[in-house]
mmCIF file of C-alpha atoms in Angstrom:
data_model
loop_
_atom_site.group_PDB
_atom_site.id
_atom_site.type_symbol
_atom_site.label_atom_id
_atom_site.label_comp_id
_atom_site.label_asym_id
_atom_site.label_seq_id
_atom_site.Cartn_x
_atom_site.Cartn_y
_atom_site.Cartn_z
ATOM 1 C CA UNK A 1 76.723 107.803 143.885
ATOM 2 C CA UNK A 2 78.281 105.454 145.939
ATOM 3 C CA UNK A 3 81.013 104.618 142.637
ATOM 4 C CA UNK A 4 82.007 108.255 142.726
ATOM 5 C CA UNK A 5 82.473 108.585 145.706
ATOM 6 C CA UNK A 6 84.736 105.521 146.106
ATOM 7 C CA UNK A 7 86.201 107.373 143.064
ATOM 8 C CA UNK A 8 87.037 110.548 144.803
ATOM 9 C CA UNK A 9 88.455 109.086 147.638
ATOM 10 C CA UNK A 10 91.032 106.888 145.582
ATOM 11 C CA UNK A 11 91.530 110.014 143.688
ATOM 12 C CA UNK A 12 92.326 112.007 146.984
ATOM 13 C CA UNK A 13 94.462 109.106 148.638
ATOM 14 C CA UNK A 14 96.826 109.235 144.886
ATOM 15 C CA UNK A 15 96.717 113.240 145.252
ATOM 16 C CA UNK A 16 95.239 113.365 141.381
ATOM 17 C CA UNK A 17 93.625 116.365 142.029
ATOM 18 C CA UNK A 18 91.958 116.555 138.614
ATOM 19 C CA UNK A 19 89.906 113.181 139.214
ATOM 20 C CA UNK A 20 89.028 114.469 142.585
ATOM 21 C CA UNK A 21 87.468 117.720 140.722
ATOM 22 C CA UNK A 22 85.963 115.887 138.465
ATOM 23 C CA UNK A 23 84.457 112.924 140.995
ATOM 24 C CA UNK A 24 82.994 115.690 142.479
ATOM 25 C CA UNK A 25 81.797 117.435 139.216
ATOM 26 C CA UNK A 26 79.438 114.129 139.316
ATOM 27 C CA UNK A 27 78.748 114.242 142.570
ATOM 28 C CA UNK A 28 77.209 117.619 142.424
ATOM 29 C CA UNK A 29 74.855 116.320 139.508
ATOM 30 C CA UNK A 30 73.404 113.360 141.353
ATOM 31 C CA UNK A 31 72.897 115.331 144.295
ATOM 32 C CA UNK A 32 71.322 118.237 142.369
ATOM 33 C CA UNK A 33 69.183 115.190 140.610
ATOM 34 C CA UNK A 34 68.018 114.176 143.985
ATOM 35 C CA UNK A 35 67.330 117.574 144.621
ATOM 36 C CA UNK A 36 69.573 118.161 147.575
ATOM 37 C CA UNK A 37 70.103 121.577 146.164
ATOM 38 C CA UNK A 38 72.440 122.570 149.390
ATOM 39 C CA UNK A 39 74.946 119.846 149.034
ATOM 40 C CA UNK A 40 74.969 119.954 145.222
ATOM 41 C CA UNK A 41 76.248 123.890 145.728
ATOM 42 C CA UNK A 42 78.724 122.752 148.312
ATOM 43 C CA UNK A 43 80.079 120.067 146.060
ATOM 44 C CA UNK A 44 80.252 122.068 143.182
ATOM 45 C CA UNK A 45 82.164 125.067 145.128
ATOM 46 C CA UNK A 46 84.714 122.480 145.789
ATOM 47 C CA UNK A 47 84.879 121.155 142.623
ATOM 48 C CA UNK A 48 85.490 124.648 141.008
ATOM 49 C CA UNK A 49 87.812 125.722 143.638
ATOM 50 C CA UNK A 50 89.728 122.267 142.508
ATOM 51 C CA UNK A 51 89.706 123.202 138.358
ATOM 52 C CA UNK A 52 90.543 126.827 139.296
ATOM 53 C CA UNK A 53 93.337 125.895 141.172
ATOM 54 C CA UNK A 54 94.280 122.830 138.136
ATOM 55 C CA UNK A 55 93.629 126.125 135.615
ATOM 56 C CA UNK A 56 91.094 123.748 134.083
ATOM 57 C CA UNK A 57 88.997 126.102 132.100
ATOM 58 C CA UNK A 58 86.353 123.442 131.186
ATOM 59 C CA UNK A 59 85.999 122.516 134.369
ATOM 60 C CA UNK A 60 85.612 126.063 135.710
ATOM 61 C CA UNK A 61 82.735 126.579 132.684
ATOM 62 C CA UNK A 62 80.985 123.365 134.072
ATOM 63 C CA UNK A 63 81.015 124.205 137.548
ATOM 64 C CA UNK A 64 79.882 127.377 137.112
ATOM 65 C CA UNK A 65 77.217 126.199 134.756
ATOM 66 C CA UNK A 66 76.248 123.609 137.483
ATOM 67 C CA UNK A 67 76.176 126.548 140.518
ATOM 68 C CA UNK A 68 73.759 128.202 137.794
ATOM 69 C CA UNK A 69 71.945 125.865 138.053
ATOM 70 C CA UNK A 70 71.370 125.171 141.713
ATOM 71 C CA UNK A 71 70.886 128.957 142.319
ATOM 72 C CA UNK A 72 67.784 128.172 139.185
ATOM 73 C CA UNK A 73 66.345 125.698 141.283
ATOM 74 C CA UNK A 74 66.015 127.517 144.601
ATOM 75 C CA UNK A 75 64.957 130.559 142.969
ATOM 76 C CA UNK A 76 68.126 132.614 143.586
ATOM 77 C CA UNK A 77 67.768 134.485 139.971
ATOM 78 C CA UNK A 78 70.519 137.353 140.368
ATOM 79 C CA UNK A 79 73.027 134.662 141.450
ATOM 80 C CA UNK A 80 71.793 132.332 138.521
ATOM 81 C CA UNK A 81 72.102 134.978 135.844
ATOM 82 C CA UNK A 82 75.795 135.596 136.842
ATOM 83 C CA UNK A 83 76.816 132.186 137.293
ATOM 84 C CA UNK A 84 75.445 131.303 133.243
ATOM 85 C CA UNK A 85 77.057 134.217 132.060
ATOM 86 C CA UNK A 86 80.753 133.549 133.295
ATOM 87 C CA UNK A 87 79.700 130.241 132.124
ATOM 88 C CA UNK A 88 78.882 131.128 128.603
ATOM 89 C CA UNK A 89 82.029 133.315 128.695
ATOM 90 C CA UNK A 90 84.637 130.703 129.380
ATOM 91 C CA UNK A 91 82.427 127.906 127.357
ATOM 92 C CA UNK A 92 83.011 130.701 124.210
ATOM 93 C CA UNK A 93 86.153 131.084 124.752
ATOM 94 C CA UNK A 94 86.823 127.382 124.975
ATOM 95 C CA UNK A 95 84.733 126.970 121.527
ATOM 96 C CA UNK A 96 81.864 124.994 122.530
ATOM 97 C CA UNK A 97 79.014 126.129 120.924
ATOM 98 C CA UNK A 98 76.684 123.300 122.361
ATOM 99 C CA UNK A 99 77.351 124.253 125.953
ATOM 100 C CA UNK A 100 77.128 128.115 125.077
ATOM 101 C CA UNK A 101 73.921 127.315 123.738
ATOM 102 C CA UNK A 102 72.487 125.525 126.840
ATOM 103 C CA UNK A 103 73.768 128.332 129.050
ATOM 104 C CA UNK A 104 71.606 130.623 126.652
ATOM 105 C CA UNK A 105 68.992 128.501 127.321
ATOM 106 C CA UNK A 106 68.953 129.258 131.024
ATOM 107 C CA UNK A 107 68.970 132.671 131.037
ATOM 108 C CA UNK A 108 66.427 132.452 128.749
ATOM 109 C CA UNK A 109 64.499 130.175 131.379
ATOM 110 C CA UNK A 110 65.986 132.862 134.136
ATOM 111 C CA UNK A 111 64.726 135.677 132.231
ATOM 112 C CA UNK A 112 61.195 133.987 131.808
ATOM 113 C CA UNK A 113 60.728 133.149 135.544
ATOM 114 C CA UNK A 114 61.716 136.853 135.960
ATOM 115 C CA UNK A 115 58.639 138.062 133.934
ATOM 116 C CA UNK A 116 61.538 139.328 131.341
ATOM 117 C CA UNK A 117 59.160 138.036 128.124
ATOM 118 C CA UNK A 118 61.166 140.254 126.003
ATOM 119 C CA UNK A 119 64.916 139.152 127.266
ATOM 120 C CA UNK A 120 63.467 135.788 127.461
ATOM 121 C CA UNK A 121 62.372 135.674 123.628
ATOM 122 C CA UNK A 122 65.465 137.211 122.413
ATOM 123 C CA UNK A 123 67.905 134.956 124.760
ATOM 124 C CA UNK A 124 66.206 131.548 123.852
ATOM 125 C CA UNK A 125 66.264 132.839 120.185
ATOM 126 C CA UNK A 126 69.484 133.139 119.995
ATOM 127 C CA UNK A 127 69.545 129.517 122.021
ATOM 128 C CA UNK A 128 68.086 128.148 119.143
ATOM 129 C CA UNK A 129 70.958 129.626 116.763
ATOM 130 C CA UNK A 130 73.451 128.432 118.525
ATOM 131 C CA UNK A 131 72.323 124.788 118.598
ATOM 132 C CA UNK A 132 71.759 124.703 115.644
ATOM 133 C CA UNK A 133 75.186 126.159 114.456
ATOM 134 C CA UNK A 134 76.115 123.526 117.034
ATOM 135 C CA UNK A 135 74.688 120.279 114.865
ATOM 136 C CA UNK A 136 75.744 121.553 111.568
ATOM 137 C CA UNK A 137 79.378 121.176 112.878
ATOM 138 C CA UNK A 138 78.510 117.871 114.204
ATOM 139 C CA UNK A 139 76.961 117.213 110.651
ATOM 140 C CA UNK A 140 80.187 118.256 108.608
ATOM 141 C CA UNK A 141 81.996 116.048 110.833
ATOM 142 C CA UNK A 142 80.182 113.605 110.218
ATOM 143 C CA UNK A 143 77.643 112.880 112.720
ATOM 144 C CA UNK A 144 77.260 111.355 116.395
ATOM 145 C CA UNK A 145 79.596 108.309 114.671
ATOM 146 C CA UNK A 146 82.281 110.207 113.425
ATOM 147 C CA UNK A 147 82.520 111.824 116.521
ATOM 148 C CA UNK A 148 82.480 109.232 118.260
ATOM 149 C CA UNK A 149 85.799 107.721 116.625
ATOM 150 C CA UNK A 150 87.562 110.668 116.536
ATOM 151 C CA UNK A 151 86.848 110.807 120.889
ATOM 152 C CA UNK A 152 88.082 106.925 120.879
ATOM 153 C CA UNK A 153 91.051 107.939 118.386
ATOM 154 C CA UNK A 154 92.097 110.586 120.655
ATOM 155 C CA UNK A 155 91.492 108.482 124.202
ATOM 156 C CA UNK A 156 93.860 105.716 122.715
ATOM 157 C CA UNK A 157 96.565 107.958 122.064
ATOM 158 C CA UNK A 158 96.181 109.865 125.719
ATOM 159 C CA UNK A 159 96.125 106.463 126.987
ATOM 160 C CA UNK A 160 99.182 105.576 125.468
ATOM 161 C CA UNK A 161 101.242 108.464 125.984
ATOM 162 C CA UNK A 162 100.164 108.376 129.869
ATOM 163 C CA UNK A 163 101.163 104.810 130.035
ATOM 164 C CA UNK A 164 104.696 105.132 128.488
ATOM 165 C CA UNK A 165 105.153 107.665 130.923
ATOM 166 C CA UNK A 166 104.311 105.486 133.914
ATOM 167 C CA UNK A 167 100.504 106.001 134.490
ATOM 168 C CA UNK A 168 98.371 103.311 134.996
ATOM 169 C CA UNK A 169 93.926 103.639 134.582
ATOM 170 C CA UNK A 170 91.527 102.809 137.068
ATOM 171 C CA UNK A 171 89.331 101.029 134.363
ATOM 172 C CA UNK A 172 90.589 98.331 131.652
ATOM 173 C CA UNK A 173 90.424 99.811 128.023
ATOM 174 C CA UNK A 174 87.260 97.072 127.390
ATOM 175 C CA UNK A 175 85.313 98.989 130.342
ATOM 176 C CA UNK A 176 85.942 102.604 129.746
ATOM 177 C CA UNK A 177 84.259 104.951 127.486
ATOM 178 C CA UNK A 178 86.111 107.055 124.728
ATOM 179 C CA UNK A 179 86.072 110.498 126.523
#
């Protein structure tokens, strides 16, 4: 924790807004991990009010996914079932089947905790489709590897269009990862 939040304060001090949403994206997790289920909503408000403001759709889809997930946790089902479903929405309209599928997955857990059997069954069905729809595209793409590549491919030529244009990373190219 200590990392990211170092992170998000170098982030604030530059003004890069997006790292600060996205510092506190992780944030959020470890605290919800620790199970401090207060300050892992608070930092996940922020960080959505940051990607709403940055028009960051994913961002908005992973916060919201995140609040779900909170309001899960401490048993706040109404509040859960809305927060997966704008979720879903914006993780559909983005294209990402995975994360669609895992916020299926919750309402099917949502729906289950509710004594919903029915919705339950027919949500974490249709869970199931969706992941696996999900790993046949990572299949014809050739797998976790191929992936893989085609995340470093694309990094290297972010990273070099950022840097011809005056940006500089926080992390050498040997130390960061290819998302």
């Amino acid at each position: 924790a200590e990392d990211w939040e170092e992170a998000y304060r170098l982030f604030r001090e530059s003004g890069d807004r997006w790292g600060q949403a996205v510092s506190l994206d992780a944030l959020s997790f470890i605290a919800r991990t620790d199970g401090d289920y207060p300050k892992a909503a608070k930092i996940s408000k922020e960080a959505l009010h940051l990607f709403k403001e940055l028009g960051d759709k994913a961002g908005i889809a992973i916060s919201l996914f995140r609040l779900g997930t909170v309001a899960y946790r401490r048993e706040e089902y109404l509040q859960a079932v809305s927060l997966f479903e704008q979720s879903r929405s914006l993780q559909r309209e983005l294209g990402y089947p995975w994360s669609s599928a895992n916020s299926l997955r919750m309402l099917g857990l949502v729906a289950c905790y509710q004594g919903n059997y029915e919705r339950a069954d027919g949500l974490i069905n249709e869970a199931l489709v969706a992941f696996r729809q999900a790993l046949r595209e990572l299949h014809a793409e050739g797998g976790v590897v191929a992936r893989n590549a085609r995340y470093a491919r694309n990094t290297q030529v972010l990273l070099k269009g950022m840097r011809a244009l005056g940006f500089t990373t926080l992390l050498n190219d040997n130390e960061a990862g290819p998302i």
